[in-house]
Tab-separated table of C-alpha atoms in Angstrom:
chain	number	residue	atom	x	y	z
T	1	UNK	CA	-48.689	-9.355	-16.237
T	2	UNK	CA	-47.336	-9.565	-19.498
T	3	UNK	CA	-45.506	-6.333	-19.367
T	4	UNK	CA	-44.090	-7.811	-16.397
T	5	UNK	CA	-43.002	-10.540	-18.375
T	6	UNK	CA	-41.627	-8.672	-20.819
T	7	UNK	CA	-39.357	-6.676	-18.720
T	8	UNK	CA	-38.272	-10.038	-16.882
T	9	UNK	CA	-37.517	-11.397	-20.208
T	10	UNK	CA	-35.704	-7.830	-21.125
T	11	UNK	CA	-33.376	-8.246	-17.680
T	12	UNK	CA	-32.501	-11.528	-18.617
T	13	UNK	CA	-31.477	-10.559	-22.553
T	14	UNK	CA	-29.269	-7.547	-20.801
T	15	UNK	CA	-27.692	-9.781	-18.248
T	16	UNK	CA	-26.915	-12.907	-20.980
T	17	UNK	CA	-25.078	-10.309	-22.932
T	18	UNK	CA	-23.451	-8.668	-20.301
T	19	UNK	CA	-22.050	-12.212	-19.577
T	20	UNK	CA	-21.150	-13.168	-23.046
T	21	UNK	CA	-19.059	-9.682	-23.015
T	22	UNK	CA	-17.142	-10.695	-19.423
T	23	UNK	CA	-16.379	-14.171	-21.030
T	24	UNK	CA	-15.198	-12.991	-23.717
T	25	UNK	CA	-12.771	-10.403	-22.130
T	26	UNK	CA	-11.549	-13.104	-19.890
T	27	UNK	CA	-10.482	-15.342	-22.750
T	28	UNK	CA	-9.201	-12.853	-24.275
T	29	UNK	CA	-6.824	-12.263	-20.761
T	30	UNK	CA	-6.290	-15.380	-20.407
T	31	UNK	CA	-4.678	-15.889	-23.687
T	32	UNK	CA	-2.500	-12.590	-23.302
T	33	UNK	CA	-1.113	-13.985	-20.359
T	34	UNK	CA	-0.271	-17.280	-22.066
T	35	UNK	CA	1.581	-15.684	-24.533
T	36	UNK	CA	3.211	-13.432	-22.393
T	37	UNK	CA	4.300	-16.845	-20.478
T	38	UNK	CA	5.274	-18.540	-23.396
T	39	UNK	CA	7.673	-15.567	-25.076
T	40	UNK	CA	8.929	-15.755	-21.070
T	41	UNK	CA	9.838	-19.270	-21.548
T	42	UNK	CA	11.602	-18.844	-24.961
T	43	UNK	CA	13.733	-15.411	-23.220
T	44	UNK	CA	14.586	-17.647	-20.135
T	45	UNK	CA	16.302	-20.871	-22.764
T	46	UNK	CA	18.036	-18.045	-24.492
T	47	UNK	CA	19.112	-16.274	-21.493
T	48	UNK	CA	20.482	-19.740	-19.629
T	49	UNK	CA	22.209	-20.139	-23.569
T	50	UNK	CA	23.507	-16.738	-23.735
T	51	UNK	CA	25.111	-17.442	-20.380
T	52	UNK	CA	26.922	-20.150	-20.945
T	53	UNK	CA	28.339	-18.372	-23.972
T	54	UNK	CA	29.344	-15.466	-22.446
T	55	UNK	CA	31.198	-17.190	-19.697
T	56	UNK	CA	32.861	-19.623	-22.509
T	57	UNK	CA	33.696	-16.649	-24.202
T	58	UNK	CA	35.538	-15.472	-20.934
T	59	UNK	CA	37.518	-18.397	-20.681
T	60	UNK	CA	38.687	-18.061	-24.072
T	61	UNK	CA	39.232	-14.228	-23.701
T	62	UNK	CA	41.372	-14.822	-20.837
T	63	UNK	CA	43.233	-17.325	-23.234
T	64	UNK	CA	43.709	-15.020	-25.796
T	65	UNK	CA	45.122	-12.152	-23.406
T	66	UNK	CA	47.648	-14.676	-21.965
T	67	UNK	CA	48.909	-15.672	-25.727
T	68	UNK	CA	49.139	-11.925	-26.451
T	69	UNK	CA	51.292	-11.303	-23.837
T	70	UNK	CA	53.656	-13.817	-24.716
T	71	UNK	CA	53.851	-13.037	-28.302
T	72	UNK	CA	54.551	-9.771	-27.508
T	73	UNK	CA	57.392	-10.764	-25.394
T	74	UNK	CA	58.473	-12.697	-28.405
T	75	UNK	CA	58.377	-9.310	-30.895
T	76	UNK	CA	60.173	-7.561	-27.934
T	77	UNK	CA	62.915	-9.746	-28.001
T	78	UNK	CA	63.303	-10.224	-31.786
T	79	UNK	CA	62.767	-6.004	-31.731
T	80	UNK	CA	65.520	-5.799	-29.119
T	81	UNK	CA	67.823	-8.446	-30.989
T	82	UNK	CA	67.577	-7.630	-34.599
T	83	UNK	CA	70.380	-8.858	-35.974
T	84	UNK	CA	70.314	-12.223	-34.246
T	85	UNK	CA	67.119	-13.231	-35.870
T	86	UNK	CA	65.808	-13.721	-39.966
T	87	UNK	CA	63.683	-11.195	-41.731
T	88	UNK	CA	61.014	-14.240	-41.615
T	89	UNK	CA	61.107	-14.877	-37.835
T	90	UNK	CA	61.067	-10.629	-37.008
T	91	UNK	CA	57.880	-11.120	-39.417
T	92	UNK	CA	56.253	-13.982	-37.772
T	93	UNK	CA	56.527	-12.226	-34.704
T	94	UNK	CA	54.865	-9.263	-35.824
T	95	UNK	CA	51.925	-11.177	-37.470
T	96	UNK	CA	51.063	-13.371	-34.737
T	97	UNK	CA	50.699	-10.461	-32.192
T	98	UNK	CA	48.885	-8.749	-34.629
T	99	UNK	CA	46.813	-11.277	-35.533
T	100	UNK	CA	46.213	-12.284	-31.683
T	101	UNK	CA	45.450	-8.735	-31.218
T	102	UNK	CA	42.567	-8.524	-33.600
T	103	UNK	CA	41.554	-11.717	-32.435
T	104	UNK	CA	40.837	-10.306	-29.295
T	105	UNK	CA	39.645	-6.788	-29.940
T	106	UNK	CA	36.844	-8.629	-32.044
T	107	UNK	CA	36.163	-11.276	-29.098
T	108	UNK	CA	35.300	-8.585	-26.585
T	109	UNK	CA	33.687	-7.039	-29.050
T	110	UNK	CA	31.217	-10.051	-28.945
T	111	UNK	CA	31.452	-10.512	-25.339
T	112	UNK	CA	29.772	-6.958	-24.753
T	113	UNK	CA	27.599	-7.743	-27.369
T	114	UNK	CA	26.678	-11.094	-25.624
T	115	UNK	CA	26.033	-9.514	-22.105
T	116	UNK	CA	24.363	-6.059	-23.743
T	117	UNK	CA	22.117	-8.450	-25.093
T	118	UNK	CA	21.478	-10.921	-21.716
T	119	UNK	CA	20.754	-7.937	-19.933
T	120	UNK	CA	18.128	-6.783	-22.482
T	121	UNK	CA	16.442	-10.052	-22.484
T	122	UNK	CA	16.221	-10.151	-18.458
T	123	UNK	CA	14.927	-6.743	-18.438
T	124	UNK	CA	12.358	-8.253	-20.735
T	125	UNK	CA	11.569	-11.142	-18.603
T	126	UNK	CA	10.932	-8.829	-15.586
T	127	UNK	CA	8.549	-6.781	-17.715
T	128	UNK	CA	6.601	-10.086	-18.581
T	129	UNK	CA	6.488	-11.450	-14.971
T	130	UNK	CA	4.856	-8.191	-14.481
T	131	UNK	CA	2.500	-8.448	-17.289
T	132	UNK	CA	1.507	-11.966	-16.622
T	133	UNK	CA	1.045	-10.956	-12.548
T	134	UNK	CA	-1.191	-8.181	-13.587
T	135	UNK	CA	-3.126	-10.439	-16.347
T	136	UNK	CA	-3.730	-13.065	-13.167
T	137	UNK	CA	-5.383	-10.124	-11.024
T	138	UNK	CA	-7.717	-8.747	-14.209
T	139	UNK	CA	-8.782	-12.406	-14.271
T	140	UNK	CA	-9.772	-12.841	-10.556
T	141	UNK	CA	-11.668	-9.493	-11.240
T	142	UNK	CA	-13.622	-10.506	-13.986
T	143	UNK	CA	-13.987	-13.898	-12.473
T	144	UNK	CA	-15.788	-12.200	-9.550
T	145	UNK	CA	-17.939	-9.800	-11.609
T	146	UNK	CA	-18.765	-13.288	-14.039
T	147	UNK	CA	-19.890	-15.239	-11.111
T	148	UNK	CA	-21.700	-12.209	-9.845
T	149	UNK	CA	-23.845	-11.403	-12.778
T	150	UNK	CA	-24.389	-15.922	-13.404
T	151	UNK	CA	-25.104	-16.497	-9.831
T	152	UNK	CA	-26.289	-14.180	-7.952
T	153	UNK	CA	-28.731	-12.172	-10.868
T	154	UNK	CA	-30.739	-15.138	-11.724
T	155	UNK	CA	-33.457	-14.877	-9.743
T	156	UNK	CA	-33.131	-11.226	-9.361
T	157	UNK	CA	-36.846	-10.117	-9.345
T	158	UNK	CA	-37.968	-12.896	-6.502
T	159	UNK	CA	-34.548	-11.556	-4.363
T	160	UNK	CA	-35.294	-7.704	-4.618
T	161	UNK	CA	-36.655	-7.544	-0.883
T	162	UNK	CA	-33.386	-8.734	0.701
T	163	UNK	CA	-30.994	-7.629	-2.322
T	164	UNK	CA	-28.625	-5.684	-0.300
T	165	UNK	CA	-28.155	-8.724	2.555
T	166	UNK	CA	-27.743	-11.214	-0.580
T	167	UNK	CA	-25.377	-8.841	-2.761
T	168	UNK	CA	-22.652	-8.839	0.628
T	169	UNK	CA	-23.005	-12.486	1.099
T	170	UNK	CA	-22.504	-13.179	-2.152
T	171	UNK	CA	-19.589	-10.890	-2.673
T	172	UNK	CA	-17.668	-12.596	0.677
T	173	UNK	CA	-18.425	-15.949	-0.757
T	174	UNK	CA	-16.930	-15.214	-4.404
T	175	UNK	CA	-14.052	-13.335	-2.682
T	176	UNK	CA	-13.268	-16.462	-0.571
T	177	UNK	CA	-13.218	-18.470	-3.376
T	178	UNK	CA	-11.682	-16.759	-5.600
T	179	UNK	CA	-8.593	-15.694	-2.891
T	180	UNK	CA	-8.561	-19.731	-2.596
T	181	UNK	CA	-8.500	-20.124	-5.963
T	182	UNK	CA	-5.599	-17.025	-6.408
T	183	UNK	CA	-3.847	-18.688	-3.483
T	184	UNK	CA	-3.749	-22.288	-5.767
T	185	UNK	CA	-2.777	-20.738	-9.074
T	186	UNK	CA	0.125	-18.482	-7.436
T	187	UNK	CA	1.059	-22.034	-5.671
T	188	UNK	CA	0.858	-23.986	-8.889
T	189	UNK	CA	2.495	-21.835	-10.866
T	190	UNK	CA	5.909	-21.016	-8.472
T	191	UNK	CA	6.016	-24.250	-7.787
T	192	UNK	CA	5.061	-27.562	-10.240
T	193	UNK	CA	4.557	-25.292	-12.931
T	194	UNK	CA	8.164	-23.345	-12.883
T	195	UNK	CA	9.575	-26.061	-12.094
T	196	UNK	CA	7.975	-28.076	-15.464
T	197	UNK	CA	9.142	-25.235	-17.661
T	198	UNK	CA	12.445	-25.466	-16.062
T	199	UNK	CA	12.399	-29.414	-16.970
T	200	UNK	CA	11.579	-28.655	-20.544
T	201	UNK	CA	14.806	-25.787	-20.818
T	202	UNK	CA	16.972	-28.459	-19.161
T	203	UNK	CA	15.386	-31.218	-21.757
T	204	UNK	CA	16.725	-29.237	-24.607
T	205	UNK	CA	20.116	-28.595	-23.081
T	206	UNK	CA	20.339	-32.642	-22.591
T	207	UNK	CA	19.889	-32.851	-26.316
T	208	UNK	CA	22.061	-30.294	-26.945
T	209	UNK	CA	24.737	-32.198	-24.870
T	210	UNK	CA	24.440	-35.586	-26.394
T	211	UNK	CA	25.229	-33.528	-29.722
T	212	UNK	CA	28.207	-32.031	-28.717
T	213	UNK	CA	29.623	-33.026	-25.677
T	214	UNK	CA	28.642	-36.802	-25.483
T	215	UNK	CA	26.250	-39.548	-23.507
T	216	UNK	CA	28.261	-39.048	-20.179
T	217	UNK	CA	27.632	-35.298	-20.008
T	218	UNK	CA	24.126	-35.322	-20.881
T	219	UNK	CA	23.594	-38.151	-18.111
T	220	UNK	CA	24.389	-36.136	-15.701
T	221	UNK	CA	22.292	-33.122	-16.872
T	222	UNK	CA	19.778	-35.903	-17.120
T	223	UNK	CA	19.803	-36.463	-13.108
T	224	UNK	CA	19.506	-32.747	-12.659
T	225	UNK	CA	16.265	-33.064	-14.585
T	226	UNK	CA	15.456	-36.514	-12.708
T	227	UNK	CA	15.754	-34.124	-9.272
T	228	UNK	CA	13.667	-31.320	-10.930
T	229	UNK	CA	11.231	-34.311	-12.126
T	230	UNK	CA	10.653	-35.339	-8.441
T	231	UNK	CA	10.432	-31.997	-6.905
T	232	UNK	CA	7.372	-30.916	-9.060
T	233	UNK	CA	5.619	-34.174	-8.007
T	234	UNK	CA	6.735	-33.170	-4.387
T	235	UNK	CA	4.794	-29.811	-4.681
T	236	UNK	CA	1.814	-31.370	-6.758
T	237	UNK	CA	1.224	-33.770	-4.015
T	238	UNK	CA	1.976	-31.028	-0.915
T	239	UNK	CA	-0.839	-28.835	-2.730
T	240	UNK	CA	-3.588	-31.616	-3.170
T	241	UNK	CA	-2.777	-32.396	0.477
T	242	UNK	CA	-3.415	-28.520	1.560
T	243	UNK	CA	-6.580	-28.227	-0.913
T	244	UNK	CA	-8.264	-31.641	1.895
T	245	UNK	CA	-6.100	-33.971	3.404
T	246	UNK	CA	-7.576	-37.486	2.795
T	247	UNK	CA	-6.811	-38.742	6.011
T	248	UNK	CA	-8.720	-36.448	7.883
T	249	UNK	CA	-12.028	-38.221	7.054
T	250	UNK	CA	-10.208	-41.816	7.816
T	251	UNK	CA	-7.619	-40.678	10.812
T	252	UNK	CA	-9.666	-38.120	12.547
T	253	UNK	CA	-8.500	-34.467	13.103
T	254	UNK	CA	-5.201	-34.813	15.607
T	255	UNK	CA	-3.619	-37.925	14.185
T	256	UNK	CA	-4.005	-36.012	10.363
T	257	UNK	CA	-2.739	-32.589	12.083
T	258	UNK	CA	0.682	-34.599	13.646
T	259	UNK	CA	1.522	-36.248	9.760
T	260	UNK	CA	0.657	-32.328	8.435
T	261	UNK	CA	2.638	-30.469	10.979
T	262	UNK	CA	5.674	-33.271	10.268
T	263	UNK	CA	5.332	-32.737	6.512
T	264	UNK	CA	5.654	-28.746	7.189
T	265	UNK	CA	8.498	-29.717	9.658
T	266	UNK	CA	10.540	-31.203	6.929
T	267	UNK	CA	9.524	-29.396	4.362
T	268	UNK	CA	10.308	-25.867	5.814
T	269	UNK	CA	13.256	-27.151	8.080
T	270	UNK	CA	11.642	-25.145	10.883
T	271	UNK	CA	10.904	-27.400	14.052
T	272	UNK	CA	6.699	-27.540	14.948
T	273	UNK	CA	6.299	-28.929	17.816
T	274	UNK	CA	2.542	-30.925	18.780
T	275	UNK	CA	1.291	-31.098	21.946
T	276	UNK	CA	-2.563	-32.273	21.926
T	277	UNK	CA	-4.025	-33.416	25.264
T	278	UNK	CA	-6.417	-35.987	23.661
T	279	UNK	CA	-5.234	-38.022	20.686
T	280	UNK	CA	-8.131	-40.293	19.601
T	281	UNK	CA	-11.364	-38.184	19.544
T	282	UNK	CA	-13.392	-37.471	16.759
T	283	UNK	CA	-15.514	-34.189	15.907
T	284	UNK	CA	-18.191	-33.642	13.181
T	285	UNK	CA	-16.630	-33.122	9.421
T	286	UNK	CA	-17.272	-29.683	9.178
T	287	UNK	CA	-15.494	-29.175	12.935
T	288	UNK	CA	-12.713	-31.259	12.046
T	289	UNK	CA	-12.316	-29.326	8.291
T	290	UNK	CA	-12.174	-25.743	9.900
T	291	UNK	CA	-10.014	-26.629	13.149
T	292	UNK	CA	-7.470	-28.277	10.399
T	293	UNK	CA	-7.624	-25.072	8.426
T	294	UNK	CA	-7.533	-22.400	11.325
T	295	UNK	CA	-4.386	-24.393	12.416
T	296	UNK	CA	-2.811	-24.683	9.061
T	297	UNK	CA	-3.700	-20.951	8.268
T	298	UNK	CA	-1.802	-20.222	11.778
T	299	UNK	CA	1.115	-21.921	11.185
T	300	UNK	CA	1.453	-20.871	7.659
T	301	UNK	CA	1.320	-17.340	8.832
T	302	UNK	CA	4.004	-17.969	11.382
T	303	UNK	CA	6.786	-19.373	8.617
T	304	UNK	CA	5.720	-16.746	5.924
T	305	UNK	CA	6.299	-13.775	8.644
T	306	UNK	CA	7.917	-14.458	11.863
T	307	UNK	CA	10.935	-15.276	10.561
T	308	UNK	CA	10.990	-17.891	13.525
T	309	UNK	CA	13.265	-21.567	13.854
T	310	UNK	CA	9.943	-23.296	16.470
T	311	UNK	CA	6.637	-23.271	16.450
T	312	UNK	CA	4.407	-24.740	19.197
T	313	UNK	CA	0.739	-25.709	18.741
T	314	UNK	CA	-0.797	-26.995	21.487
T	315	UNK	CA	-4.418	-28.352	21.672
T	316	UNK	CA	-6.165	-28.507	24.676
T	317	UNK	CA	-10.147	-29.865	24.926
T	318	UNK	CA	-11.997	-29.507	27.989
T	319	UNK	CA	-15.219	-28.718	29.237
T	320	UNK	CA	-16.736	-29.075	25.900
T	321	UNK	CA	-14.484	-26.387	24.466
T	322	UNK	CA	-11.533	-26.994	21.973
T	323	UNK	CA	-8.256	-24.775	22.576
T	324	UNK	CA	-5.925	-24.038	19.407
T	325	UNK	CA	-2.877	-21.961	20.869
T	326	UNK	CA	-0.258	-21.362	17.905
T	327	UNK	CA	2.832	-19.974	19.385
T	328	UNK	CA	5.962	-18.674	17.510
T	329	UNK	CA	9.650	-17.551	18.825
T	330	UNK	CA	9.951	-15.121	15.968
T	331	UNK	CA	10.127	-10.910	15.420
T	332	UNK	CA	6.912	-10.401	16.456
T	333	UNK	CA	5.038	-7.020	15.595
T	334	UNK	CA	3.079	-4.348	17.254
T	335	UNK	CA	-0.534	-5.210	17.540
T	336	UNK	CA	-1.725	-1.484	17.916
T	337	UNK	CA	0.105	-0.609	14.507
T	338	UNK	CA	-0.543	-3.729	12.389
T	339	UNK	CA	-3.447	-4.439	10.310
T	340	UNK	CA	-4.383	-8.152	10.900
T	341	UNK	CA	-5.439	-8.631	7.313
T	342	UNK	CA	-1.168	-7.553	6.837
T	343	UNK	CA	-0.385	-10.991	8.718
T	344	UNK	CA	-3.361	-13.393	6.990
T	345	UNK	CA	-5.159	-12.780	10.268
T	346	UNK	CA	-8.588	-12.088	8.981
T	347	UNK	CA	-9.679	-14.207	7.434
T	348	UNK	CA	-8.453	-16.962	10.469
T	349	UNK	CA	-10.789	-14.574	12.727
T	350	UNK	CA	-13.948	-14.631	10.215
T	351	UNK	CA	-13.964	-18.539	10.127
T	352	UNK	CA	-13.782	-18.435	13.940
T	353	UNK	CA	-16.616	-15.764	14.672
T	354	UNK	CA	-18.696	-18.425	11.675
T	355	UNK	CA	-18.150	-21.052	14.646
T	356	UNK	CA	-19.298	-19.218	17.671
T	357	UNK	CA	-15.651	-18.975	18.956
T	358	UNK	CA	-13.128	-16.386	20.329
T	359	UNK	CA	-9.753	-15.839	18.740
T	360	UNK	CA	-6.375	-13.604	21.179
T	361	UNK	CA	-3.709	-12.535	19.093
T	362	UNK	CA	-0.571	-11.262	21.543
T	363	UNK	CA	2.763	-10.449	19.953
T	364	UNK	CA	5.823	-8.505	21.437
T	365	UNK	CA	8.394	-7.310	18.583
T	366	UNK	CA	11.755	-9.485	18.505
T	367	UNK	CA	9.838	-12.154	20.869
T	368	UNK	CA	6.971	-13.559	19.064
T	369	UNK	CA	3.406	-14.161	18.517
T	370	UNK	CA	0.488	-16.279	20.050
T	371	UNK	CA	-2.821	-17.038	18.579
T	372	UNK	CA	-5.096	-18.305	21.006
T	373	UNK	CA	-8.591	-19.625	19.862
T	374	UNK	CA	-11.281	-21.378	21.630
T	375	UNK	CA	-13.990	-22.998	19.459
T	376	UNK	CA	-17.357	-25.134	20.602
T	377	UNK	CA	-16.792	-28.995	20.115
T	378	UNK	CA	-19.335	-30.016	17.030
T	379	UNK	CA	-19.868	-33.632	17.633
């Protein structure tokens, strides 16, 4: 018994450590993609700075050339009229083109400079959008071997008889959550969180401004930031709504689906058109959660790849059966030849197989797509 003990204790010393050395590595990602985002941000202000020089430095370029071209006109003349004109004025004329011309040589000079070094600092930027992209993936790797080895290995010995059941379970579990949680941080960070960076570049321009161009010029930058301002709180509150929509527990699943489906509406400019049979009716929590989700999954599969202008979801309850058709006008795609997982199908079809129900997907190329599900009502 005690040698049984032993080795328990032994697992349990192996597995602690083996999480200690996950965590760590994960911090240790984590902060490589900060930086990486960081040294990002600083490139991007000195990119959107660079710009503006470069195309200042056009303007005056352009200036220059047109000032060289008259002076030389001038030293043709005084060339062509010698005798009319002073030693003095013939050397005037000479030194100003001259001097012009230098000007300009060394201007251009510094404008290839300028845009040599833009273009080095965007190829840099693409490299760490790359780096920081692959840093997010390691960490939803690790993430599912850490909550492997914490969750699923406690109780390891008692679970041995059904380990292989338990181990896929667990695995389609973690992967759910951690494609939800993937699906958040991508959503987070191309949308509130660009958007914040973007407000903190512009903040330093304002200042900028008010140094050398004035209060009136850096109030107007100001109400591009003001704009910026309110579309981050746009997206914040468009991604809390996705994550659970509040009013589903208080409104009921149809009245909550019409206010979602107009918030898509307006926020995609693609017309969604509702068509329920039965407005007032209420299901269980769990039905009403996983109808709104198989409907929202639909239609956010038909905007990110049907390339379509309407979208029609129709709800139909009879015969103690709920009917979810999600119909697009867009390009369509071959059934036979497409994955499902390629369209964000599978995962619609796993959540309605969880509820006993039946899912149709028919599609013609350059006409469109219909999802058809029917799911038993969970009062």
């Amino acid at each position: 018994m005690s040698k049984v003990l032993e080795q328990d204790q032994a697992l349990n010393r192996i597995i602690e450590e083996m999480v200690k050395v996950v965590s760590n590595s994960k911090e240790e990602i984590f902060d490589l993609g900060e930086n990486a985002r960081k040294e990002q941000q600083e490139l991007a202000k000195e990119v959107l700075q660079i710009r503006k020089d470069v195309s200042k430095m056009i303007d005056e370029n352009d200036q220059l050339e047109r000032r060289l071209k008259l002076a030389r006109q001038r030293l043709t003349e005084v060339s062509r009229n010698f005798s009319k004109y002073s030693e003095e004025q013939v050397q005037k004329a000479y030194n100003d083109t001259h001097e012009l011309q230098t000007k300009l040589v060394v201007q251009r000079q510094q404008e290839v400079g300028l845009i040599k070094r833009r273009d080095e600092l965007e190829h840099r930027i693409r490299g760490l959008d790359e780096n920081i992209e692959r840093t997010e993936n390691l960490i939803g790797k690790v993430n599912v071997v850490l909550n492997y080895l914490v969750n699923d290995f406690q109780n390891v010995n008692e679970a041995i008889s059904s380990a292989k059941e338990k181990y896929e379970f667990g695995l389609q579990i973690i992967d759910a959550q951690e494609e939800e949680r993937r699906k958040l941080s991508r959503e987070i960070h191309d949308g509130p969180a660009q958007m914040l960076a973007n407000v903190m570049i512009r903040s330093d321009i304002v200042q900028k401004t008010i140094r050398e161009r004035g209060v009136d010029e850096a109030l107007k930058e100001m109400k591009d930031v003001k704009e910026m301002v309110r579309g981050a709180l746009y997206e914040v509150r468009r991604i809390i709504y996705d994550l659970r929509p509040m009013a589903l527990d208080d409104l009921g699943l149809v009245p909550t689906l019409r206010k979602y489906l107009s918030t898509i509406e307006e926020y995609h400019n693609i017309k969604v058109e509702f068509k329920p049979n039965k407005d007032g009716d209420r299901y269980s929590q769990k039905f009403e959660a996983a109808a709104f989700r198989l409907v929202q999954e639909g239609v956010q599969n038909a905007i990110k790849h049907a390339n379509t202008s309407l979208i029609q979801v129709r709800f139909e309850q009879a015969y103690n059966k709920l009917n979810i058709h999600i119909v697009d006008y867009g390009k369509g795609f071959n059934v036979d030849e497409k994955k499902e997982d390629s369209f964000g199908l599978t995962g619609m079809r796993e959540r309605v197989e969880m509820l006993n129900g039946q899912m149709d997907i028919k599609s013609t190329e350059g006409k469109g797509t219909k999802v058809s599900i029917s799911l038993p009502i969970m009062y």
